[in-house]
JSON list of N, CA and C in Angstrom, two decimals:
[
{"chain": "L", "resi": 1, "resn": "UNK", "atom": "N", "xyz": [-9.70, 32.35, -25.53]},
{"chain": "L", "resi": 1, "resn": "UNK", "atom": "CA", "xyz": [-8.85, 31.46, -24.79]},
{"chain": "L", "resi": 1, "resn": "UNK", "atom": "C", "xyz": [-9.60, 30.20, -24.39]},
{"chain": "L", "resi": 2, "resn": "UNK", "atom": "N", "xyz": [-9.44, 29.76, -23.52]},
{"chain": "L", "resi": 2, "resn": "UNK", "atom": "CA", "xyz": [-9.88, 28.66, -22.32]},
{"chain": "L", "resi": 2, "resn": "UNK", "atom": "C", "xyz": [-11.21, 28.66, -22.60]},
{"chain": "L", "resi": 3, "resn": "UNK", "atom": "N", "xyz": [-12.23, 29.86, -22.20]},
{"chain": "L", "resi": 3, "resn": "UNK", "atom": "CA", "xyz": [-13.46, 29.86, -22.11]},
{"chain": "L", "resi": 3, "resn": "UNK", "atom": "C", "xyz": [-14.30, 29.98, -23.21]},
{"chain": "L", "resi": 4, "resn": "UNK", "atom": "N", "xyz": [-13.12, 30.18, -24.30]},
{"chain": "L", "resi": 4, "resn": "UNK", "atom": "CA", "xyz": [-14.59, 29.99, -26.11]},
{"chain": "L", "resi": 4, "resn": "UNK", "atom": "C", "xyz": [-13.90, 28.85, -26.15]},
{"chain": "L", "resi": 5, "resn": "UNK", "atom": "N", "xyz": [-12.75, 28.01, -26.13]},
{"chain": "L", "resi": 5, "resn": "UNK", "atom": "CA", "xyz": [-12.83, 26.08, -26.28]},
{"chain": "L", "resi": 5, "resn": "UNK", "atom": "C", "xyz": [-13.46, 25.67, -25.56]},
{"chain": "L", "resi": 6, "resn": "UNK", "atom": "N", "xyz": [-14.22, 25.83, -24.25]},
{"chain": "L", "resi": 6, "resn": "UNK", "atom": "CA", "xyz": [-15.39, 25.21, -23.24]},
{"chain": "L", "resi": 6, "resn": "UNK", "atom": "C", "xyz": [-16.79, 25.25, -24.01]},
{"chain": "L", "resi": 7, "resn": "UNK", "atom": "N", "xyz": [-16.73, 26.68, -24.49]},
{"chain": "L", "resi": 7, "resn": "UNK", "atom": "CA", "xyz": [-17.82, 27.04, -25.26]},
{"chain": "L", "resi": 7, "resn": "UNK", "atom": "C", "xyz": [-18.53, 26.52, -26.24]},
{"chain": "L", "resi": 8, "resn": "UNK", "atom": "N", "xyz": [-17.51, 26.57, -27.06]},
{"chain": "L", "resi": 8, "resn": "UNK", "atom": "CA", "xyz": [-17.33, 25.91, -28.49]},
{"chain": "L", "resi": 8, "resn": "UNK", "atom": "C", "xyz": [-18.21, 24.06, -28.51]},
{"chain": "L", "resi": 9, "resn": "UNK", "atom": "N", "xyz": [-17.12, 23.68, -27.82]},
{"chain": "L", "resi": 9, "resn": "UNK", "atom": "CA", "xyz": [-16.78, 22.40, -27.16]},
{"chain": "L", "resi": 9, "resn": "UNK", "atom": "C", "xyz": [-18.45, 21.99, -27.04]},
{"chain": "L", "resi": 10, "resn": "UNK", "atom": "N", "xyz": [-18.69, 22.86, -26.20]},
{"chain": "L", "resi": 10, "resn": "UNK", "atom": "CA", "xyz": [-20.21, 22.59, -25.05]},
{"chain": "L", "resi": 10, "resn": "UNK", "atom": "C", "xyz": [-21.58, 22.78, -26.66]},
{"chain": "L", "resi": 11, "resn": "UNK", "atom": "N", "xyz": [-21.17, 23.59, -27.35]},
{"chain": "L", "resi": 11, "resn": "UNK", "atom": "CA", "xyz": [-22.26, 23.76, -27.85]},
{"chain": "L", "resi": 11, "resn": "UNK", "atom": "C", "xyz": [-22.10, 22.63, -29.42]},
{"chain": "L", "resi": 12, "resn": "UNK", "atom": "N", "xyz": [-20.99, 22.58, -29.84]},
{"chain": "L", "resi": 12, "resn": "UNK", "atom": "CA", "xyz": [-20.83, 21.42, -30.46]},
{"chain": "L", "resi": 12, "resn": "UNK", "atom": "C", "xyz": [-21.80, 20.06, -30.12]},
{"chain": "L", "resi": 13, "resn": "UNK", "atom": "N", "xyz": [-21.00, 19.96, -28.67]},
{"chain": "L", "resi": 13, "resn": "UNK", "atom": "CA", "xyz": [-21.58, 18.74, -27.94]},
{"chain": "L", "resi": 13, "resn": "UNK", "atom": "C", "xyz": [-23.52, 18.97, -28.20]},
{"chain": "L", "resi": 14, "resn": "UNK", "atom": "N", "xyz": [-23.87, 20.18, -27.92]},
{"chain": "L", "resi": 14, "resn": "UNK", "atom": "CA", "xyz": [-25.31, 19.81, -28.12]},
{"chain": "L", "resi": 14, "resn": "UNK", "atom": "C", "xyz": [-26.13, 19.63, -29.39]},
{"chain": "L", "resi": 15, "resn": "UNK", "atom": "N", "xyz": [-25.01, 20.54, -30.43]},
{"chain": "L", "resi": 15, "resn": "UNK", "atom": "CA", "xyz": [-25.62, 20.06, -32.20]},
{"chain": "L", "resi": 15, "resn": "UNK", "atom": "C", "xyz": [-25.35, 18.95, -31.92]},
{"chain": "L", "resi": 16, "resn": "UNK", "atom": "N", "xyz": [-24.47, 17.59, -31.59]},
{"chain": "L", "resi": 16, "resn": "UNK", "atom": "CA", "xyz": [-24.35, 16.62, -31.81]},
{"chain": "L", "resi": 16, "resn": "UNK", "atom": "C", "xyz": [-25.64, 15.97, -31.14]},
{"chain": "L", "resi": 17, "resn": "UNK", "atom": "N", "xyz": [-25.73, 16.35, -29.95]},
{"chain": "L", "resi": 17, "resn": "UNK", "atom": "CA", "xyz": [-26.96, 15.39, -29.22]},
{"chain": "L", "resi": 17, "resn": "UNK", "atom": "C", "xyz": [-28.47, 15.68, -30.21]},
{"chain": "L", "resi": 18, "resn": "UNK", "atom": "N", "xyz": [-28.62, 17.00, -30.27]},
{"chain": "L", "resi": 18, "resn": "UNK", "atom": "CA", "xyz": [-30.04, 17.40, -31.10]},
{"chain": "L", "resi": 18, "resn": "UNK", "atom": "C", "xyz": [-30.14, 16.60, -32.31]},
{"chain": "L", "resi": 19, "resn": "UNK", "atom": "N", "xyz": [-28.81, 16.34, -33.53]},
{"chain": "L", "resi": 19, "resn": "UNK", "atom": "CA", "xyz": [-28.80, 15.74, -34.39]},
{"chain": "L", "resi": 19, "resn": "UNK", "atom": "C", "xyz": [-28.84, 14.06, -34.50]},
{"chain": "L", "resi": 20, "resn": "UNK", "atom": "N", "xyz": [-28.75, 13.81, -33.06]},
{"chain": "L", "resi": 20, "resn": "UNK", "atom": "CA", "xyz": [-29.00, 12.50, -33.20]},
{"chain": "L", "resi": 20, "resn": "UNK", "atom": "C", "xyz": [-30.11, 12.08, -32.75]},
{"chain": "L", "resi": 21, "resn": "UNK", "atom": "N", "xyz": [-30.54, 12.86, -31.70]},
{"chain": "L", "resi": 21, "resn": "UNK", "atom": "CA", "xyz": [-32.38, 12.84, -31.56]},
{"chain": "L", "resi": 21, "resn": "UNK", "atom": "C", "xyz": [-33.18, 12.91, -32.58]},
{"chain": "L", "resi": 22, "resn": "UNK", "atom": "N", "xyz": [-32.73, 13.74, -33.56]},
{"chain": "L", "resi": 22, "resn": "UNK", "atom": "CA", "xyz": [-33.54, 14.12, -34.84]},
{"chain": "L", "resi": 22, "resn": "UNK", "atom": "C", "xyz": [-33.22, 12.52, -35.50]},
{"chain": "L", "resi": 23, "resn": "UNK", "atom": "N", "xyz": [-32.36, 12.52, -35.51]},
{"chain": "L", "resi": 23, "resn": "UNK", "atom": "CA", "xyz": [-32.34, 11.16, -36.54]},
{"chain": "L", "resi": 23, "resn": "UNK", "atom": "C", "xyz": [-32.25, 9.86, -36.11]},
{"chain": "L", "resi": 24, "resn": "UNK", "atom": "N", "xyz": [-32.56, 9.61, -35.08]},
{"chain": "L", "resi": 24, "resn": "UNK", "atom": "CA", "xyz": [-33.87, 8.40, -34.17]},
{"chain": "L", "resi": 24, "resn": "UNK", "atom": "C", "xyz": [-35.03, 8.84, -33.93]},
{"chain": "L", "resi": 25, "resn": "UNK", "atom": "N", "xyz": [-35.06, 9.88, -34.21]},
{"chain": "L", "resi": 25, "resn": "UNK", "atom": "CA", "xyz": [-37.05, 10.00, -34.13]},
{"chain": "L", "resi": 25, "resn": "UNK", "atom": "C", "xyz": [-37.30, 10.07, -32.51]},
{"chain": "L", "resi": 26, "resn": "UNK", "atom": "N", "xyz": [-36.48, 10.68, -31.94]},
{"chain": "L", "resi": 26, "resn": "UNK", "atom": "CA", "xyz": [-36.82, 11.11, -29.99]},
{"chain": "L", "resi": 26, "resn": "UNK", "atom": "C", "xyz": [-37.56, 12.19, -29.69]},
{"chain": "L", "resi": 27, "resn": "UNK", "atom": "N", "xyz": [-38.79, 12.29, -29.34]},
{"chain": "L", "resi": 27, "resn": "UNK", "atom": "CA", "xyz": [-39.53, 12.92, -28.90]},
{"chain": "L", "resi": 27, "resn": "UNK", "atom": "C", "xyz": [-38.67, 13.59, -27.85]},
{"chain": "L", "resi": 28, "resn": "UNK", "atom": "N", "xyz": [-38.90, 12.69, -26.44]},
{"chain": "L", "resi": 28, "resn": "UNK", "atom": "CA", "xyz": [-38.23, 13.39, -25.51]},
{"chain": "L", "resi": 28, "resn": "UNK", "atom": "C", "xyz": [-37.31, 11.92, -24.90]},
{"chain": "L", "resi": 29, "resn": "UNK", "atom": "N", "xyz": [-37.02, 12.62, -23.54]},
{"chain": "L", "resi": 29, "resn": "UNK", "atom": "CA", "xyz": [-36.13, 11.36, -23.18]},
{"chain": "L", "resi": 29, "resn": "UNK", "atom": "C", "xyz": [-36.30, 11.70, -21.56]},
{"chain": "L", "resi": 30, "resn": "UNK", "atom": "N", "xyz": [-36.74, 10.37, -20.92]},
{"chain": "L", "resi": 30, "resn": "UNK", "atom": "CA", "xyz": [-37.72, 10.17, -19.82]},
{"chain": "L", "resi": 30, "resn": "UNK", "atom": "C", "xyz": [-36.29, 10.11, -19.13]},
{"chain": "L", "resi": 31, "resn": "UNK", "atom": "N", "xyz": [-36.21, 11.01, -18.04]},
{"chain": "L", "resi": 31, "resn": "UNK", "atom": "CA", "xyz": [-35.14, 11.16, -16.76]},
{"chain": "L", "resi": 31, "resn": "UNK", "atom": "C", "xyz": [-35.46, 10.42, -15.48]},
{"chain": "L", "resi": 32, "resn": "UNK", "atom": "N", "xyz": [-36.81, 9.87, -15.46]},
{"chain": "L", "resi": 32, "resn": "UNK", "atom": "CA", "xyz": [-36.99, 8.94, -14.58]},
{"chain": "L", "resi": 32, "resn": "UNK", "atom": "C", "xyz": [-36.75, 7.19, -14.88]},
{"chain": "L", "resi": 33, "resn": "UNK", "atom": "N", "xyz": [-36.20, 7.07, -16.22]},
{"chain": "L", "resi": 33, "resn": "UNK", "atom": "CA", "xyz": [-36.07, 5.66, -16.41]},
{"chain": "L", "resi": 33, "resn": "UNK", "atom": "C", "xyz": [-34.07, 5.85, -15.67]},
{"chain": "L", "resi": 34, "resn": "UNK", "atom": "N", "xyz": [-34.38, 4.47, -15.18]},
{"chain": "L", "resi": 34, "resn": "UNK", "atom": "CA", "xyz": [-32.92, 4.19, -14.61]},
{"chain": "L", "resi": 34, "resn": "UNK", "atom": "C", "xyz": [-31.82, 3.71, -15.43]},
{"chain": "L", "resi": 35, "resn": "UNK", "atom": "N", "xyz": [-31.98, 3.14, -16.50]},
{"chain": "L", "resi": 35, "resn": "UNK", "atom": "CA", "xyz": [-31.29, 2.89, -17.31]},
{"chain": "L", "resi": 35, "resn": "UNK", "atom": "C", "xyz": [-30.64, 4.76, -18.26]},
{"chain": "L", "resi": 36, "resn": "UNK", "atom": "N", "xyz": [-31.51, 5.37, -18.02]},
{"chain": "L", "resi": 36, "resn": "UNK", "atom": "CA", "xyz": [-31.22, 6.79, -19.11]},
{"chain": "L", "resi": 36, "resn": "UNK", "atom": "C", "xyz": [-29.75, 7.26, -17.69]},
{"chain": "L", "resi": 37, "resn": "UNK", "atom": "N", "xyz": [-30.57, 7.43, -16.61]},
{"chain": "L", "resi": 37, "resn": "UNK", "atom": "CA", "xyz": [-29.89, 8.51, -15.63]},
{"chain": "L", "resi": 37, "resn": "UNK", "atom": "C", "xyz": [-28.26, 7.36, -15.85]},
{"chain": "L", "resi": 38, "resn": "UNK", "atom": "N", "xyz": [-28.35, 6.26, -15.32]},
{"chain": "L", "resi": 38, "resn": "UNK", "atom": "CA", "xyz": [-27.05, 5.18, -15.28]},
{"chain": "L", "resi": 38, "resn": "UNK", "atom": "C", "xyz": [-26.28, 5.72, -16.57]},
{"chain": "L", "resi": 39, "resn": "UNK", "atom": "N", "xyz": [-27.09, 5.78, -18.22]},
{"chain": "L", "resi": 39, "resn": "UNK", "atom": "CA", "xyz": [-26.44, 6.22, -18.96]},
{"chain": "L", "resi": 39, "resn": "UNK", "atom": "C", "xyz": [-25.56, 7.59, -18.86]},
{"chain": "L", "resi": 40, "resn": "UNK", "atom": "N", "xyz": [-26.10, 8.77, -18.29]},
{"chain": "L", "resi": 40, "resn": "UNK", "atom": "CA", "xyz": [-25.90, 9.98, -18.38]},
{"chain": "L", "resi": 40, "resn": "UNK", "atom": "C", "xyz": [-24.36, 10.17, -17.21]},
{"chain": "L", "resi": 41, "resn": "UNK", "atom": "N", "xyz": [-24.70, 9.15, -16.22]},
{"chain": "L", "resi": 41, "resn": "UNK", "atom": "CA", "xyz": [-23.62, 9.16, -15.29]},
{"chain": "L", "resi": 41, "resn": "UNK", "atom": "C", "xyz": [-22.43, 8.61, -15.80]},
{"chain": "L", "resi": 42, "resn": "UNK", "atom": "N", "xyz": [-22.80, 7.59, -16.86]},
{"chain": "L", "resi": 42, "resn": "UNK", "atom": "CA", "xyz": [-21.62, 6.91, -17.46]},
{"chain": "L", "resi": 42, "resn": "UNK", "atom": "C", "xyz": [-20.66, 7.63, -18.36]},
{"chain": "L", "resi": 43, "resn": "UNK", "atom": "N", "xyz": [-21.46, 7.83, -18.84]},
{"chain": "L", "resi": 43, "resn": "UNK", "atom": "CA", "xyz": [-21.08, 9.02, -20.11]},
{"chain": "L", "resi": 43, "resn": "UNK", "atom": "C", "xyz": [-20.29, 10.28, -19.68]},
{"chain": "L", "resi": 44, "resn": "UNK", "atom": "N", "xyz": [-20.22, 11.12, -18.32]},
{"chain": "L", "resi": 44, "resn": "UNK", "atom": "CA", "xyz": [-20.09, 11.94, -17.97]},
{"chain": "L", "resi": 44, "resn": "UNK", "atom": "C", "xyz": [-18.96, 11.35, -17.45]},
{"chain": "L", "resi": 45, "resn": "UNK", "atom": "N", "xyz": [-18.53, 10.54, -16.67]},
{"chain": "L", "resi": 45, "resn": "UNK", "atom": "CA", "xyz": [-17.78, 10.14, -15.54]},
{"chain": "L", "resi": 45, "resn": "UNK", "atom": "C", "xyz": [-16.44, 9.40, -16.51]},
{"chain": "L", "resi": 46, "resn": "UNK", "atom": "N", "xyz": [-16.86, 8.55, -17.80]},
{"chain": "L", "resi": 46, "resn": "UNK", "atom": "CA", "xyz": [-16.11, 7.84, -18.51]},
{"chain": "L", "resi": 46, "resn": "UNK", "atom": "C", "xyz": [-14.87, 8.67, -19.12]},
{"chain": "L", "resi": 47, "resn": "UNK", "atom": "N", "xyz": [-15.07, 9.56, -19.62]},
{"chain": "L", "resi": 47, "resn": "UNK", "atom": "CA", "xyz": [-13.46, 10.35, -20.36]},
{"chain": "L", "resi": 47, "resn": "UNK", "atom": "C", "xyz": [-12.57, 11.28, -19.26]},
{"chain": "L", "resi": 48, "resn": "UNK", "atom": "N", "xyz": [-13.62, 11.29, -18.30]},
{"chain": "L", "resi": 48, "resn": "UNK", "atom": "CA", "xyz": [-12.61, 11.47, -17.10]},
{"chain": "L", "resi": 48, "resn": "UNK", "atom": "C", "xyz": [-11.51, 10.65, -16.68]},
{"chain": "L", "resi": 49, "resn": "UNK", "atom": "N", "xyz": [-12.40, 9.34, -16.27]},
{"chain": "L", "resi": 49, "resn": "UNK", "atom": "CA", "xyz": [-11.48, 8.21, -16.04]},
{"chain": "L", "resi": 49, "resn": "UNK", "atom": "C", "xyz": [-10.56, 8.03, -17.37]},
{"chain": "L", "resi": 50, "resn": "UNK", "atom": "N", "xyz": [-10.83, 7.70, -18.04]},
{"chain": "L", "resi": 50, "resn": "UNK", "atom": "CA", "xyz": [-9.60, 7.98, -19.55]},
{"chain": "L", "resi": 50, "resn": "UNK", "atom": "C", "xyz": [-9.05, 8.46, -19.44]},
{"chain": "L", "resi": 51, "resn": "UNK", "atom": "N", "xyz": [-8.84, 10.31, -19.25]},
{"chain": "L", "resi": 51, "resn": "UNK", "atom": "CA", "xyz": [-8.52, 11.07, -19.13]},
{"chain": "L", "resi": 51, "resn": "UNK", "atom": "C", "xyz": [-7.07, 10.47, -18.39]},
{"chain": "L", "resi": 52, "resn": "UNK", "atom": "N", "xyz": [-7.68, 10.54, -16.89]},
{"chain": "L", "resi": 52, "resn": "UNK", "atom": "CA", "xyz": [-6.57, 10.22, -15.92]},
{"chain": "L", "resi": 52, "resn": "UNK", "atom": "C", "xyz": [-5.87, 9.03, -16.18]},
{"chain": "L", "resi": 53, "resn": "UNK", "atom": "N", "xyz": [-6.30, 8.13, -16.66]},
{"chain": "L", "resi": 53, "resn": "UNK", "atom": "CA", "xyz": [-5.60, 6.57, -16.83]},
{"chain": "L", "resi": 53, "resn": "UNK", "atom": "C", "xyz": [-4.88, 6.90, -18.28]},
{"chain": "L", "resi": 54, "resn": "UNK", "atom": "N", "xyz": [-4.87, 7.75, -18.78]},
{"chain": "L", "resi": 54, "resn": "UNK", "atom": "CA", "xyz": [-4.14, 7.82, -19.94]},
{"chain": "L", "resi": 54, "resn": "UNK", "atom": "C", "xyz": [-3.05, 9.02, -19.50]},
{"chain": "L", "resi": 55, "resn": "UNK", "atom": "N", "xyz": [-2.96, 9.72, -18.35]},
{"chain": "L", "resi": 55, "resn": "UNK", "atom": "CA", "xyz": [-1.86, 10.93, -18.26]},
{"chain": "L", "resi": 55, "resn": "UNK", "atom": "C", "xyz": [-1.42, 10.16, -17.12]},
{"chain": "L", "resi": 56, "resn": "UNK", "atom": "N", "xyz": [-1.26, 9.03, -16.37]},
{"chain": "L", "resi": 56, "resn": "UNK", "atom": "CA", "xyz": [-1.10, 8.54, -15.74]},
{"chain": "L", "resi": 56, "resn": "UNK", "atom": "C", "xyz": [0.02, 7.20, -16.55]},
{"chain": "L", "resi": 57, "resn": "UNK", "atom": "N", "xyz": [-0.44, 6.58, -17.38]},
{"chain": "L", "resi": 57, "resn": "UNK", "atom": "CA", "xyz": [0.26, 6.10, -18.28]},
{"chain": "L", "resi": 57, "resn": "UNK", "atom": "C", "xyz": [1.82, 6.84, -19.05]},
{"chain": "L", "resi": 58, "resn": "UNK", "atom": "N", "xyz": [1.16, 8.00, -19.45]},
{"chain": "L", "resi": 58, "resn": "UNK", "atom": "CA", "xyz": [2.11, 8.75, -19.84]},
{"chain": "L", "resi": 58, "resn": "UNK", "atom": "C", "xyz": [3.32, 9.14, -19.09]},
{"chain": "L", "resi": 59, "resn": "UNK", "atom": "N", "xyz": [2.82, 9.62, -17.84]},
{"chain": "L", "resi": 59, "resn": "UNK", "atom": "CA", "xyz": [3.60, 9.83, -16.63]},
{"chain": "L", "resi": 59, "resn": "UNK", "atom": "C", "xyz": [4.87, 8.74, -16.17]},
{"chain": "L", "resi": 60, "resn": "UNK", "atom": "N", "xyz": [4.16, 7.63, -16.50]},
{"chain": "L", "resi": 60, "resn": "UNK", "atom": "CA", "xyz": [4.78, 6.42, -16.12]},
{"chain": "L", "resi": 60, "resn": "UNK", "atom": "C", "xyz": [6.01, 6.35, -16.99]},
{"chain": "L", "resi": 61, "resn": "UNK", "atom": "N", "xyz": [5.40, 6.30, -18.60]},
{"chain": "L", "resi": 61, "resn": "UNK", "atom": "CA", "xyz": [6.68, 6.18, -19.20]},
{"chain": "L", "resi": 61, "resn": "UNK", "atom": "C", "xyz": [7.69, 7.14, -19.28]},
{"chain": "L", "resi": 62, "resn": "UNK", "atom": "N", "xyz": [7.20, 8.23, -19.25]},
{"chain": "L", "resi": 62, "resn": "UNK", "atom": "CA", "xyz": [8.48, 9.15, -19.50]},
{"chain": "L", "resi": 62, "resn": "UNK", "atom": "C", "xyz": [9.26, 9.13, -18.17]},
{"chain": "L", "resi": 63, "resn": "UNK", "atom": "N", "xyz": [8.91, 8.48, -16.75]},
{"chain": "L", "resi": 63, "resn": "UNK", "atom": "CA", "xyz": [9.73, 8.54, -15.67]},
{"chain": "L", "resi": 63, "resn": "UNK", "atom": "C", "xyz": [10.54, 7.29, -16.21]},
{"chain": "L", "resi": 64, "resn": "UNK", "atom": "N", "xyz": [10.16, 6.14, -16.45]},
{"chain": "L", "resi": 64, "resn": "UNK", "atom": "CA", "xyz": [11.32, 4.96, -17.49]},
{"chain": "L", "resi": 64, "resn": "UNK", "atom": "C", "xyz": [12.16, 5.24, -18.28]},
{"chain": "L", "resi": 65, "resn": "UNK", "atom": "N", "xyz": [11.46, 6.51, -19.23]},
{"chain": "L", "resi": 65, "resn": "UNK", "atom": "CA", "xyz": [12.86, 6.64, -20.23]},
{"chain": "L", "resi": 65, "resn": "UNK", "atom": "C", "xyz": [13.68, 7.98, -19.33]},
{"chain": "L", "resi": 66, "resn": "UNK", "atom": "N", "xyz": [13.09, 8.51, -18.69]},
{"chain": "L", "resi": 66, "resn": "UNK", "atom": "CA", "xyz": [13.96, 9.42, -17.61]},
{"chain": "L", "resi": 66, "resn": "UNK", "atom": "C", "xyz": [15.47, 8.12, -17.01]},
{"chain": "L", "resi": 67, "resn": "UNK", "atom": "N", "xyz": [15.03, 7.30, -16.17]},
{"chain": "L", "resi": 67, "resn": "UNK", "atom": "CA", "xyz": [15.62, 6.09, -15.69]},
{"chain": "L", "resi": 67, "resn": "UNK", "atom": "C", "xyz": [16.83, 5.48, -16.60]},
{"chain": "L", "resi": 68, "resn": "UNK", "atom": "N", "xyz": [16.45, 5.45, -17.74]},
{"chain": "L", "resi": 68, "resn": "UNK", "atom": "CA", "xyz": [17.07, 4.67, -18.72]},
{"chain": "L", "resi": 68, "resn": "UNK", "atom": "C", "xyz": [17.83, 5.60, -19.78]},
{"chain": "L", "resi": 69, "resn": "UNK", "atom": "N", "xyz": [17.63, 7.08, -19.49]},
{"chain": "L", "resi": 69, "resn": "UNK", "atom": "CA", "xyz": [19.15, 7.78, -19.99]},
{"chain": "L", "resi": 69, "resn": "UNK", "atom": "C", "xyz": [20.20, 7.84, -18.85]},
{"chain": "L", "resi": 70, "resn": "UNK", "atom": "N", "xyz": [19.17, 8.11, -17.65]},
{"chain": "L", "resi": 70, "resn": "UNK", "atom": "CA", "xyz": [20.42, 7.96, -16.36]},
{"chain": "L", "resi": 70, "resn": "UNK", "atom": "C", "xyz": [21.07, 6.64, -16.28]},
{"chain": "L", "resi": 71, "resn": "UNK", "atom": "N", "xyz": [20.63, 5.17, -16.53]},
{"chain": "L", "resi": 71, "resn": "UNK", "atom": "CA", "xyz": [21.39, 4.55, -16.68]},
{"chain": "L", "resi": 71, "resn": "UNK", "atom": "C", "xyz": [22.23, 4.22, -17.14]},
{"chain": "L", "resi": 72, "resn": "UNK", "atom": "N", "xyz": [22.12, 5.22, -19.26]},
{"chain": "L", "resi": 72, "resn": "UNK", "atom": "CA", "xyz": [22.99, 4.52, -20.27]},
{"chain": "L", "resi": 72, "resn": "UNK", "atom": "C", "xyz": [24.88, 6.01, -19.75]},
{"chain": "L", "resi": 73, "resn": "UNK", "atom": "N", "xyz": [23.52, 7.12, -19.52]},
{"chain": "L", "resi": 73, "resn": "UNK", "atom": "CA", "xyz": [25.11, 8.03, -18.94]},
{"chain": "L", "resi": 73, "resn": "UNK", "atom": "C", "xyz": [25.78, 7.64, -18.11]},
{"chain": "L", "resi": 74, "resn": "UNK", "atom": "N", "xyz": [25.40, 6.41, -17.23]},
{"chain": "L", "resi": 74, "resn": "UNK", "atom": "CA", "xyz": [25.71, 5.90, -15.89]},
{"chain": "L", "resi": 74, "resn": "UNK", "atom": "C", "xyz": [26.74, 5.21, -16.42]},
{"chain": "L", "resi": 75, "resn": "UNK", "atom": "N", "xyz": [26.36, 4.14, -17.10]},
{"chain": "L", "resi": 75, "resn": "UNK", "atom": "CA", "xyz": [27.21, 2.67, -17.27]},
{"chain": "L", "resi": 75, "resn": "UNK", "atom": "C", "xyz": [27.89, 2.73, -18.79]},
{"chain": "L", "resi": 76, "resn": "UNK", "atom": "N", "xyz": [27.55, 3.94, -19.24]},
{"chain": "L", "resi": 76, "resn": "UNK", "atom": "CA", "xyz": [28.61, 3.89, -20.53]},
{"chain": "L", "resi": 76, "resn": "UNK", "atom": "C", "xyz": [29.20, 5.01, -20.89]},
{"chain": "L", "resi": 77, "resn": "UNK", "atom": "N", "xyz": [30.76, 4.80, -20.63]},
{"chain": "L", "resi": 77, "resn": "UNK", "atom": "CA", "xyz": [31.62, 5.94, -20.33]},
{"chain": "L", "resi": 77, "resn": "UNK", "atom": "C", "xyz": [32.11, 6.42, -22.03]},
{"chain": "L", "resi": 78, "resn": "UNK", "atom": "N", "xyz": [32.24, 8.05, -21.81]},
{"chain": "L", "resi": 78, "resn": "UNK", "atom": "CA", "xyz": [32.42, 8.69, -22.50]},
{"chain": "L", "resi": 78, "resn": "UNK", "atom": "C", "xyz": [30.82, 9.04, -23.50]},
{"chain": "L", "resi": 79, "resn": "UNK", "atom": "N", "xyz": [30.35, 8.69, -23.13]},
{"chain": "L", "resi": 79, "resn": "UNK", "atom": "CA", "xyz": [28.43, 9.50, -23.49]},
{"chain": "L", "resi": 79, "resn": "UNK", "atom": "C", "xyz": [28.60, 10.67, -23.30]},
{"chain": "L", "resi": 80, "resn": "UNK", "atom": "N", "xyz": [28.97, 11.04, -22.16]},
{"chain": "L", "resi": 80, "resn": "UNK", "atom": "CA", "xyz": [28.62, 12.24, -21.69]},
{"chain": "L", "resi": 80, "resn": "UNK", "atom": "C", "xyz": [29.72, 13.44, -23.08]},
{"chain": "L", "resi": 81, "resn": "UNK", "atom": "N", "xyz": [30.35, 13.14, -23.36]},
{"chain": "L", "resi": 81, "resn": "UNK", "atom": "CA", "xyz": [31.25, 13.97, -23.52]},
{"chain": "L", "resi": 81, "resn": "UNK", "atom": "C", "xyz": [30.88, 13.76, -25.31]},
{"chain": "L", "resi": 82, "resn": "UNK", "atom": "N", "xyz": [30.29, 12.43, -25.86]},
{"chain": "L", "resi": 82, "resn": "UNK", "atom": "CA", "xyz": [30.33, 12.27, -26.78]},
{"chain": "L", "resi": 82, "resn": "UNK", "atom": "C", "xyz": [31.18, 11.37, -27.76]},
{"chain": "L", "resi": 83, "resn": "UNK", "atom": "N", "xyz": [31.80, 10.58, -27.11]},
{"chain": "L", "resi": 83, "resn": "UNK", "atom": "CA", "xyz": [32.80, 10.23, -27.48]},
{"chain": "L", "resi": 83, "resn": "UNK", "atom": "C", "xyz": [32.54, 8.68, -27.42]},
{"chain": "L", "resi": 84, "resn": "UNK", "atom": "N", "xyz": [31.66, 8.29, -27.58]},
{"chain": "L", "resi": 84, "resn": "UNK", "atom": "CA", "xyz": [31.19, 6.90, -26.78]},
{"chain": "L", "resi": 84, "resn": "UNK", "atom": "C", "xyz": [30.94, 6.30, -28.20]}
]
């Protein structure tokens, strides 16, 4: 369920990181430079915000086209019945 797509997901994510260390030639990667940690926060924090600004978007429109069948059943008679 839920917890082998986290899984999956998570360990994917780290063949991807190992394979790209390997193929820049990264020894290691210094956690005291400020630019790395800024990166790591960015990176982490960024598809969140996406996340929400994109189901938030979504949200939005489908309450418009919610709006805009109640209007067309509203103001144009015989819809409802089919006959329109």
């Amino acid at each position: 369920g839920k917890g082998f797509a986290i899984g999956s997901a998570a360990l994917a994510a780290l063949a991807l990181f190992a394979a790209f260390t390997k193929a820049v030639g990264l020894e290691s990667i210094d956690l005291t430079q400020s630019n790395v940690v800024t990166g790591m926060l960015l990176g982490g924090t960024l598809p969140f915000l996406l996340g929400a600004l994109t189901m938030g978007a979504v949200g939005r429109s489908a309450q418009k086209m919610v709006e805009e069948v109640r209007r067309q059943f509203r103001e144009i008679t015989g819809l409802l019945e089919g006959e329109a």
